[in-house]
Short mmCIF file of C-alpha atoms in Angstrom, two decimals:
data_model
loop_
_atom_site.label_atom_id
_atom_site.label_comp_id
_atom_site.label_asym_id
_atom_site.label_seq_id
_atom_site.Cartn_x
_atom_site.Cartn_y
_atom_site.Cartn_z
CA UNK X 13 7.24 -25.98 2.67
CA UNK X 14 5.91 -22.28 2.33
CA UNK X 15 5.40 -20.13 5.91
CA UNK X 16 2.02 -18.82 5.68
CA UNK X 17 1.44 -15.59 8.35
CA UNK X 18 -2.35 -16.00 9.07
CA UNK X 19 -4.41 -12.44 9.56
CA UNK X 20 -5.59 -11.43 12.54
CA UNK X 21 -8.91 -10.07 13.08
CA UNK X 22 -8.97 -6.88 12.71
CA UNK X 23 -5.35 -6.79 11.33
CA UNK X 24 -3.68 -3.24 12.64
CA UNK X 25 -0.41 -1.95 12.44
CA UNK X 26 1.95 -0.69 9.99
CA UNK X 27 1.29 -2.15 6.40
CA UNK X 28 3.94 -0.49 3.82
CA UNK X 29 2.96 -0.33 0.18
CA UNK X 30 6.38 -1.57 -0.80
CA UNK X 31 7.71 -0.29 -4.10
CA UNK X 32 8.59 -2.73 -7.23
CA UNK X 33 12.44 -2.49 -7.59
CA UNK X 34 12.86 -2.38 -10.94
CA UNK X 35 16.33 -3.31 -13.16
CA UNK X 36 14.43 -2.46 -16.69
CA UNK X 37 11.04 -2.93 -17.85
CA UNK X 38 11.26 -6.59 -17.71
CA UNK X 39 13.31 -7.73 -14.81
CA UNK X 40 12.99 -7.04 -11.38
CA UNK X 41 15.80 -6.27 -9.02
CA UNK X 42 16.13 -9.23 -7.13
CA UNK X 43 19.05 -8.12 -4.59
CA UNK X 44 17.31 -4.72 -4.25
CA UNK X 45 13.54 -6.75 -3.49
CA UNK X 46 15.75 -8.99 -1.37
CA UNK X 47 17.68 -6.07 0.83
CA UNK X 48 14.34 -4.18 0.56
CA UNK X 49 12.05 -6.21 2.13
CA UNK X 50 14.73 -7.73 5.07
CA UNK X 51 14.62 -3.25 5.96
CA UNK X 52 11.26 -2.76 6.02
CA UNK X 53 10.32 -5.80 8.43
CA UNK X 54 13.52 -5.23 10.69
CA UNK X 55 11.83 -1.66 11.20
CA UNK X 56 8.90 -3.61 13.11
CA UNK X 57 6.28 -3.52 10.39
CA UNK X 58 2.91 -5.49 11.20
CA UNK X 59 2.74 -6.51 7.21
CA UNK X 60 3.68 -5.70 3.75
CA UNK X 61 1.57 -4.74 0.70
CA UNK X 62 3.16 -5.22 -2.81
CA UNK X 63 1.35 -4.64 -6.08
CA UNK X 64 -0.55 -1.24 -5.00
CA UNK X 65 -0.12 2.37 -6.49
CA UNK X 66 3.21 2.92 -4.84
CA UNK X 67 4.21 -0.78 -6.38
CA UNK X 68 3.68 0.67 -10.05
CA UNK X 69 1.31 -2.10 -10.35
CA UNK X 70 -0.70 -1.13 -13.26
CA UNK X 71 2.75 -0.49 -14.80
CA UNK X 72 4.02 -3.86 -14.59
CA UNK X 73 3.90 -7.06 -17.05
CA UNK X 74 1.70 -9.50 -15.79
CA UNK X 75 4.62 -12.00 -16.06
CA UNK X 76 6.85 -9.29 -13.28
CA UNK X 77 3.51 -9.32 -11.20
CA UNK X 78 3.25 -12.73 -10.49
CA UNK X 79 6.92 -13.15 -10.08
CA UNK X 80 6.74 -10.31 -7.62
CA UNK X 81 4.35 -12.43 -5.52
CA UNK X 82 6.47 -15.20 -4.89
CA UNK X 83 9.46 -13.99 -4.44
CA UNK X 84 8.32 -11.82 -2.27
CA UNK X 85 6.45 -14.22 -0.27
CA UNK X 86 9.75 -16.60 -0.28
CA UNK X 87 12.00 -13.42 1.29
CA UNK X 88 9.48 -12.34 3.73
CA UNK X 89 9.28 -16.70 4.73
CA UNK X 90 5.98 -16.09 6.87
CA UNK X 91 7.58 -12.92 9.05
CA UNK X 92 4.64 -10.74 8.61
CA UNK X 93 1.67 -11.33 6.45
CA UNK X 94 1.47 -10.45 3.03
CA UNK X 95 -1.23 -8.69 0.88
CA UNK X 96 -1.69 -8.51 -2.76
CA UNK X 97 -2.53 -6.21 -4.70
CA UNK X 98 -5.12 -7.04 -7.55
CA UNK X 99 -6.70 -4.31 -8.90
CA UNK X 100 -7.00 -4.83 -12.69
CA UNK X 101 -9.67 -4.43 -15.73
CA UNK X 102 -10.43 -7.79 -16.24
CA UNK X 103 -11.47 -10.22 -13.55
CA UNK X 104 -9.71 -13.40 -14.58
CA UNK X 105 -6.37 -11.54 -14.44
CA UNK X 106 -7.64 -10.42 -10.83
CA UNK X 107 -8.25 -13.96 -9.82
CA UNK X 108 -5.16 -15.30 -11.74
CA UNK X 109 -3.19 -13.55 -9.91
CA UNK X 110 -5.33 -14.22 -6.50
CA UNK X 111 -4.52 -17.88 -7.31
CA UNK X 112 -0.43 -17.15 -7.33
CA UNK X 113 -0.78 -15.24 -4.13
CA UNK X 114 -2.84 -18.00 -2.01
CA UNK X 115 -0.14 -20.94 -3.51
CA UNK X 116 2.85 -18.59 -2.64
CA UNK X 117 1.27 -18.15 0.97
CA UNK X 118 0.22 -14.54 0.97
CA UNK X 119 -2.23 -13.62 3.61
CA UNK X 120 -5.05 -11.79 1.58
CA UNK X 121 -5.40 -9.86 -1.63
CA UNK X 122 -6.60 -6.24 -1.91
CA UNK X 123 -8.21 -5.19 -5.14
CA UNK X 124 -9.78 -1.47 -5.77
CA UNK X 125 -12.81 -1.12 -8.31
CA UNK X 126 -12.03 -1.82 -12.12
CA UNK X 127 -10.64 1.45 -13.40
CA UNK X 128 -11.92 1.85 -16.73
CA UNK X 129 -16.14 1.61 -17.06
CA UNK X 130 -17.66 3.84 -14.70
CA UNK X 131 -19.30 1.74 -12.59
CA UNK X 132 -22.32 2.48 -10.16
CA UNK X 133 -22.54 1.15 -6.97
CA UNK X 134 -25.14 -1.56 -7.91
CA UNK X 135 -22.34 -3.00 -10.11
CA UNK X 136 -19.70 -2.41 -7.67
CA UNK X 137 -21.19 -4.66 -5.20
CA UNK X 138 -21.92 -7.42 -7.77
CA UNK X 139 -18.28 -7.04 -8.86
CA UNK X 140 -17.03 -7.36 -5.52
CA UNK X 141 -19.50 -10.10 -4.60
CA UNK X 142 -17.86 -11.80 -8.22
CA UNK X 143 -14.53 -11.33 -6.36
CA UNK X 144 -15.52 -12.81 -3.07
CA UNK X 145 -17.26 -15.90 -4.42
CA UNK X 146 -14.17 -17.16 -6.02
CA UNK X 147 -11.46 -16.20 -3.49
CA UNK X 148 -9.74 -18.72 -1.29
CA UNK X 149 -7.57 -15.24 0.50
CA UNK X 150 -9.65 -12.71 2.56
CA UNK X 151 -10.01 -9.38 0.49
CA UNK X 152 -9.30 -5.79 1.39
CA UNK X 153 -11.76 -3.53 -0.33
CA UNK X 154 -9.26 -0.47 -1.96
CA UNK X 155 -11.08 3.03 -1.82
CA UNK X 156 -8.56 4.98 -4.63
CA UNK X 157 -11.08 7.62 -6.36
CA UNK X 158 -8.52 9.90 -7.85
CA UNK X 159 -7.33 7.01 -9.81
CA UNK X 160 -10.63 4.68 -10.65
CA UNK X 161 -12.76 7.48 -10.67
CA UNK X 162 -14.87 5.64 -8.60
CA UNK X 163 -16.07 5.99 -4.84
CA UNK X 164 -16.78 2.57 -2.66
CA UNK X 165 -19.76 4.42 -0.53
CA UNK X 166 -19.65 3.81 3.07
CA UNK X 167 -23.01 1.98 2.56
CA UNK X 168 -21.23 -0.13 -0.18
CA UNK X 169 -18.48 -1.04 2.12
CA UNK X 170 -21.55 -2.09 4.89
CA UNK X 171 -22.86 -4.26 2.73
CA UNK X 172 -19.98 -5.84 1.74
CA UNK X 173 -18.73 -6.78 4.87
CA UNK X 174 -21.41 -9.04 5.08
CA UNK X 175 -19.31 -11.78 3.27
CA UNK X 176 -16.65 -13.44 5.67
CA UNK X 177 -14.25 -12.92 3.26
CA UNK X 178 -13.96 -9.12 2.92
CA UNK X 179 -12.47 -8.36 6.18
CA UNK X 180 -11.22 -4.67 5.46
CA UNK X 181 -10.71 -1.65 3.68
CA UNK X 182 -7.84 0.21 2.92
CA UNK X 183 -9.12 4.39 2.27
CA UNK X 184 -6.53 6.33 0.20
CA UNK X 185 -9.18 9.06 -0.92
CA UNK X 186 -7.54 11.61 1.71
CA UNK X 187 -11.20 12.61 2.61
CA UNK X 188 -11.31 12.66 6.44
CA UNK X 189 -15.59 13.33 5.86
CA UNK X 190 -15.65 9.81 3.84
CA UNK X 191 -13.05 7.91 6.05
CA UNK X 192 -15.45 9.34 9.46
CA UNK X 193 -18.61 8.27 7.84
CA UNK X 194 -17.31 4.60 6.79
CA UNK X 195 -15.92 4.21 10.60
CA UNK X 196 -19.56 5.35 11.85
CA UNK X 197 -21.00 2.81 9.48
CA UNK X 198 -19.03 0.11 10.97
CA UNK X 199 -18.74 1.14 14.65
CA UNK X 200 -20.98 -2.66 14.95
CA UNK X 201 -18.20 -4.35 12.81
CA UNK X 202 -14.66 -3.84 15.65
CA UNK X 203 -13.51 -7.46 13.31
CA UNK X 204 -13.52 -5.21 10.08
CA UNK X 205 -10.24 -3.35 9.57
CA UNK X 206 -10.09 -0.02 8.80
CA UNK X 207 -6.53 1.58 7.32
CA UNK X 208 -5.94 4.95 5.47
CA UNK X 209 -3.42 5.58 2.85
CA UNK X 210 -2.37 8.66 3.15
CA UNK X 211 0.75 9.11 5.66
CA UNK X 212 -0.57 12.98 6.63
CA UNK X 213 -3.45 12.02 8.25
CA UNK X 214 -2.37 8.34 9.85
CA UNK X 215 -2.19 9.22 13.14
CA UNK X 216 -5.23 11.65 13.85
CA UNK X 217 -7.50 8.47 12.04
CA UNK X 218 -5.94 6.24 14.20
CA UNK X 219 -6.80 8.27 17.32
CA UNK X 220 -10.13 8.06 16.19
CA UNK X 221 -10.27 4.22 15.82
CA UNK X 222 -8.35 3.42 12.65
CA UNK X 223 -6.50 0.51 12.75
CA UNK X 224 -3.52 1.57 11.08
CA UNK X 225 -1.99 2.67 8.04
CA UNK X 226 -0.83 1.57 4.42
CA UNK X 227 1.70 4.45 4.30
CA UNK X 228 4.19 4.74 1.52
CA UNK X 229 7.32 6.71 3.81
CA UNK X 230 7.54 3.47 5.35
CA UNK X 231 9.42 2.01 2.62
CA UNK X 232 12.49 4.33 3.61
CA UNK X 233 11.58 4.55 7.19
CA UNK X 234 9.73 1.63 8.83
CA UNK X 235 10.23 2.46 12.40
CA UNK X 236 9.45 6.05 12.30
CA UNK X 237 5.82 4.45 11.48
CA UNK X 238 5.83 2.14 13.56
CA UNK X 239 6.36 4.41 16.25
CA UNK X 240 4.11 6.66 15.35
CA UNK X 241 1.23 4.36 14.85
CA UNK X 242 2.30 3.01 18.68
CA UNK X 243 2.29 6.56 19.98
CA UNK X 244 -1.50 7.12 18.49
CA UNK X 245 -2.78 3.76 20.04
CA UNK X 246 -1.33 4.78 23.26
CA UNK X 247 -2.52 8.42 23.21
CA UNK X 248 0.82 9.63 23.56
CA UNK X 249 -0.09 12.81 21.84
CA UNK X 250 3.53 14.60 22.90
CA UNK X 251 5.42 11.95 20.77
CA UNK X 252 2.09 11.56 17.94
CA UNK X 253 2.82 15.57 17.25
CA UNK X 254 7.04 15.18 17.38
CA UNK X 255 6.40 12.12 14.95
CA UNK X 256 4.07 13.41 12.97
CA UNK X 257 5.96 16.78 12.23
CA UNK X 258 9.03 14.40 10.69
CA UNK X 259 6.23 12.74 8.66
CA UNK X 260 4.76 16.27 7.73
CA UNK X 261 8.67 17.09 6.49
CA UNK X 262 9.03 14.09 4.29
CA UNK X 263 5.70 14.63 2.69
CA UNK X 264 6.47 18.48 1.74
CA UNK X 265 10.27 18.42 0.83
CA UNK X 266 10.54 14.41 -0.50
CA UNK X 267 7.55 13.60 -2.05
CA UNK X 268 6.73 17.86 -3.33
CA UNK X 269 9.76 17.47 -5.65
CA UNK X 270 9.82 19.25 -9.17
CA UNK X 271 6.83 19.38 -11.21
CA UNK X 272 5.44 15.78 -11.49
CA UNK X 273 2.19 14.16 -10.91
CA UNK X 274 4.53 11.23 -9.50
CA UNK X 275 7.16 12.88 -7.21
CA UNK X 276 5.57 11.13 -4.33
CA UNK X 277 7.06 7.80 -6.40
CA UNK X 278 9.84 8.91 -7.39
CA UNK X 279 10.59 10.50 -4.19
CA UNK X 280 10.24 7.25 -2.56
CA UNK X 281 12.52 4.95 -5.19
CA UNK X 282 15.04 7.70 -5.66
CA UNK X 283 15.82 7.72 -1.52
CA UNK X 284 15.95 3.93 -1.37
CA UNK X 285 18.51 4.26 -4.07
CA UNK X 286 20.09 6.73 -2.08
CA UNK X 287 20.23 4.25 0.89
CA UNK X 288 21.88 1.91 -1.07
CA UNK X 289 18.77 -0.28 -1.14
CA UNK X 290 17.47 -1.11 -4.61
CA UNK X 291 17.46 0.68 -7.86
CA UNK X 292 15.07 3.47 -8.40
CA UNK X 293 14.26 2.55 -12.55
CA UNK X 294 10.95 3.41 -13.05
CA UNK X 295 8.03 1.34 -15.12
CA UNK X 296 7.29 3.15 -18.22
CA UNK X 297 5.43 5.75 -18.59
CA UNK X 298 6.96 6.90 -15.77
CA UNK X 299 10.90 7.53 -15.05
CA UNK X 300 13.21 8.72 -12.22
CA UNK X 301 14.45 11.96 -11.14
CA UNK X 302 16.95 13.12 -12.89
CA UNK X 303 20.78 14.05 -11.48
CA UNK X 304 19.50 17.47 -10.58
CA UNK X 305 16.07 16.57 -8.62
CA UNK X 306 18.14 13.69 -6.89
CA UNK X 307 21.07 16.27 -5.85
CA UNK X 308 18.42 18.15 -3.98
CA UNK X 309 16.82 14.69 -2.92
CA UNK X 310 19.97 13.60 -1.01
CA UNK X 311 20.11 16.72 0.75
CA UNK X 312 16.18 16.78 1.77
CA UNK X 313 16.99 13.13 3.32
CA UNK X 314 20.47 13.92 4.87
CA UNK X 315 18.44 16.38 7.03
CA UNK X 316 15.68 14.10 7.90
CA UNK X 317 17.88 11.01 8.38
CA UNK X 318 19.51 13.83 10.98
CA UNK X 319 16.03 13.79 12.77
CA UNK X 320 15.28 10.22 13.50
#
């Protein structure tokens, strides 16, 4: 009998986008997933989210995606809740998949707008609403402009809070103005969770009410996170800036890594495979580092391994 984690309302905490470890293009890496997962949730994360940008997700077969699902939600055997990702171009897939993540006992699925149409936000809301109607999982709204082109406007995000079953957004749009404005929009809404992607700016949103923080560094560092999610709730602001300047160092030197639009990725997968963790293959089109970018890789997390 599965372990389902139910969500708390608001959910808060630490929510790593885990990576997809990958043996080839058609197989996952099943020890890797397995040793993975058991490091992230011993480093006291509040959740996990697979199938999101840092998961490759638009990358993967649909076959790897749902097997992804429940495996992962047999390893993680109710610890923390789990969150899907769904984003896709086509709806059915969306709810396809929506359907393998409620009967493998994930928590809630988190889709971001269709990435290929343009679409206003009169057909974002209908698309959404689409979503919502058919769901048996609560849904996380996904704000990720620099890849769908497309902005959910804090008044979109108001109105679709209005269904019981959108319970939260996760921002990754690194705009502090648009992250602000959607908190002020729901100041009336404390039940609707509010998380930010990006790991730079976790803890000054949290001081300002976030409630937590989908942030890809976790993967290789869980409790570093954790703590410094803790250390914002508790206005600890000696130990937010300590924490936060060994965040600041991954971002530059790990994830700032030869010329790439994806060294933040690779940055991640190449350091887990550094750990010992999982394999860092890459879904095509992308690809690891290569011998020389890793050399220079181990040494960048040597040093920060010597700051934790």
């Amino acid at each position: 009998m599965k372990t389902i984690q139910p969500l708390p309302r608001p959910f808060k905490g630490i929510v790593p986008p885990m990576i997809t470890p990958l043996v080839d293009e058609n197989q996952l890496d099943v020890p890797g997933l397995e040793r993975l997962i058991h490091h992230i949730i011993a480093g006291g994360v509040h959740g996990l989210f697979i199938l999101g940008t840092t998961g490759e997700s638009t990358s993967l077969s649909y076959e790897i995606r749902h097997e992804l699902v429940r495996r992962t939600c047999e390893i993680v055997d109710g610890r923390v809740p789990v969150l899907v990702g769904i984003t896709d171009t086509a709806a059915t897939e969306s709810l396809r998949l929506a359907e393998t993540a409620a009967n493998a006992g994930a928590a809630a699925v988190v889709a971001a707008p269709p990435y290929y149409f343009s679409l206003g936000q009169p057909e974002l809301i209908e698309y959404y609403e689409y979503l919502a109607e058919r769901l048996s999982l609560p849904l996380f709204l996904y704000n990720m402009p620099s890849h769908t082109k497309i902005i959910i406007e804090p008044a979109t995000v108001k109105t679709l809070s209005q269904y019981d079953n959108i319970v939260g957004l996760k921002d990754s749009s690194a705009n502090n103005a648009y992250f602000n404005k959607v908190m002020t929009k729901m100041n009336d809404r404390p039940d609707f969770s509010l998380f930010v992607g990006p790991e730079e700016i976790m803890a000054e949103s949290v001081l300002l009410g976030a409630h937590g923080g989908v942030n890809g560094g976790a993967n290789m560092f869980p409790e570093l996170y954790v703590k410094l999610f803790e250390a914002a709730v508790s206005g600890d602001m000696e130990t937010v800036k300590k924490l936060h300047g060994i965040v600041m160092q991954i971002s530059t030197k790990m994830y700032s890594l030869g010329q790439f639009g994806s060294s933040y990725l690779k940055g991640i997968k190449g350091a887990l495979s550094l750990l010992g963790i999982c394999s860092d293959y890459m879904a095509s089109p992308l690809h690891r580092f290569r011998e020389k970018e890793r050399e220079v890789l181990a040494a960048q997390l040597k040093e920060i391994q010597q700051q934790l």
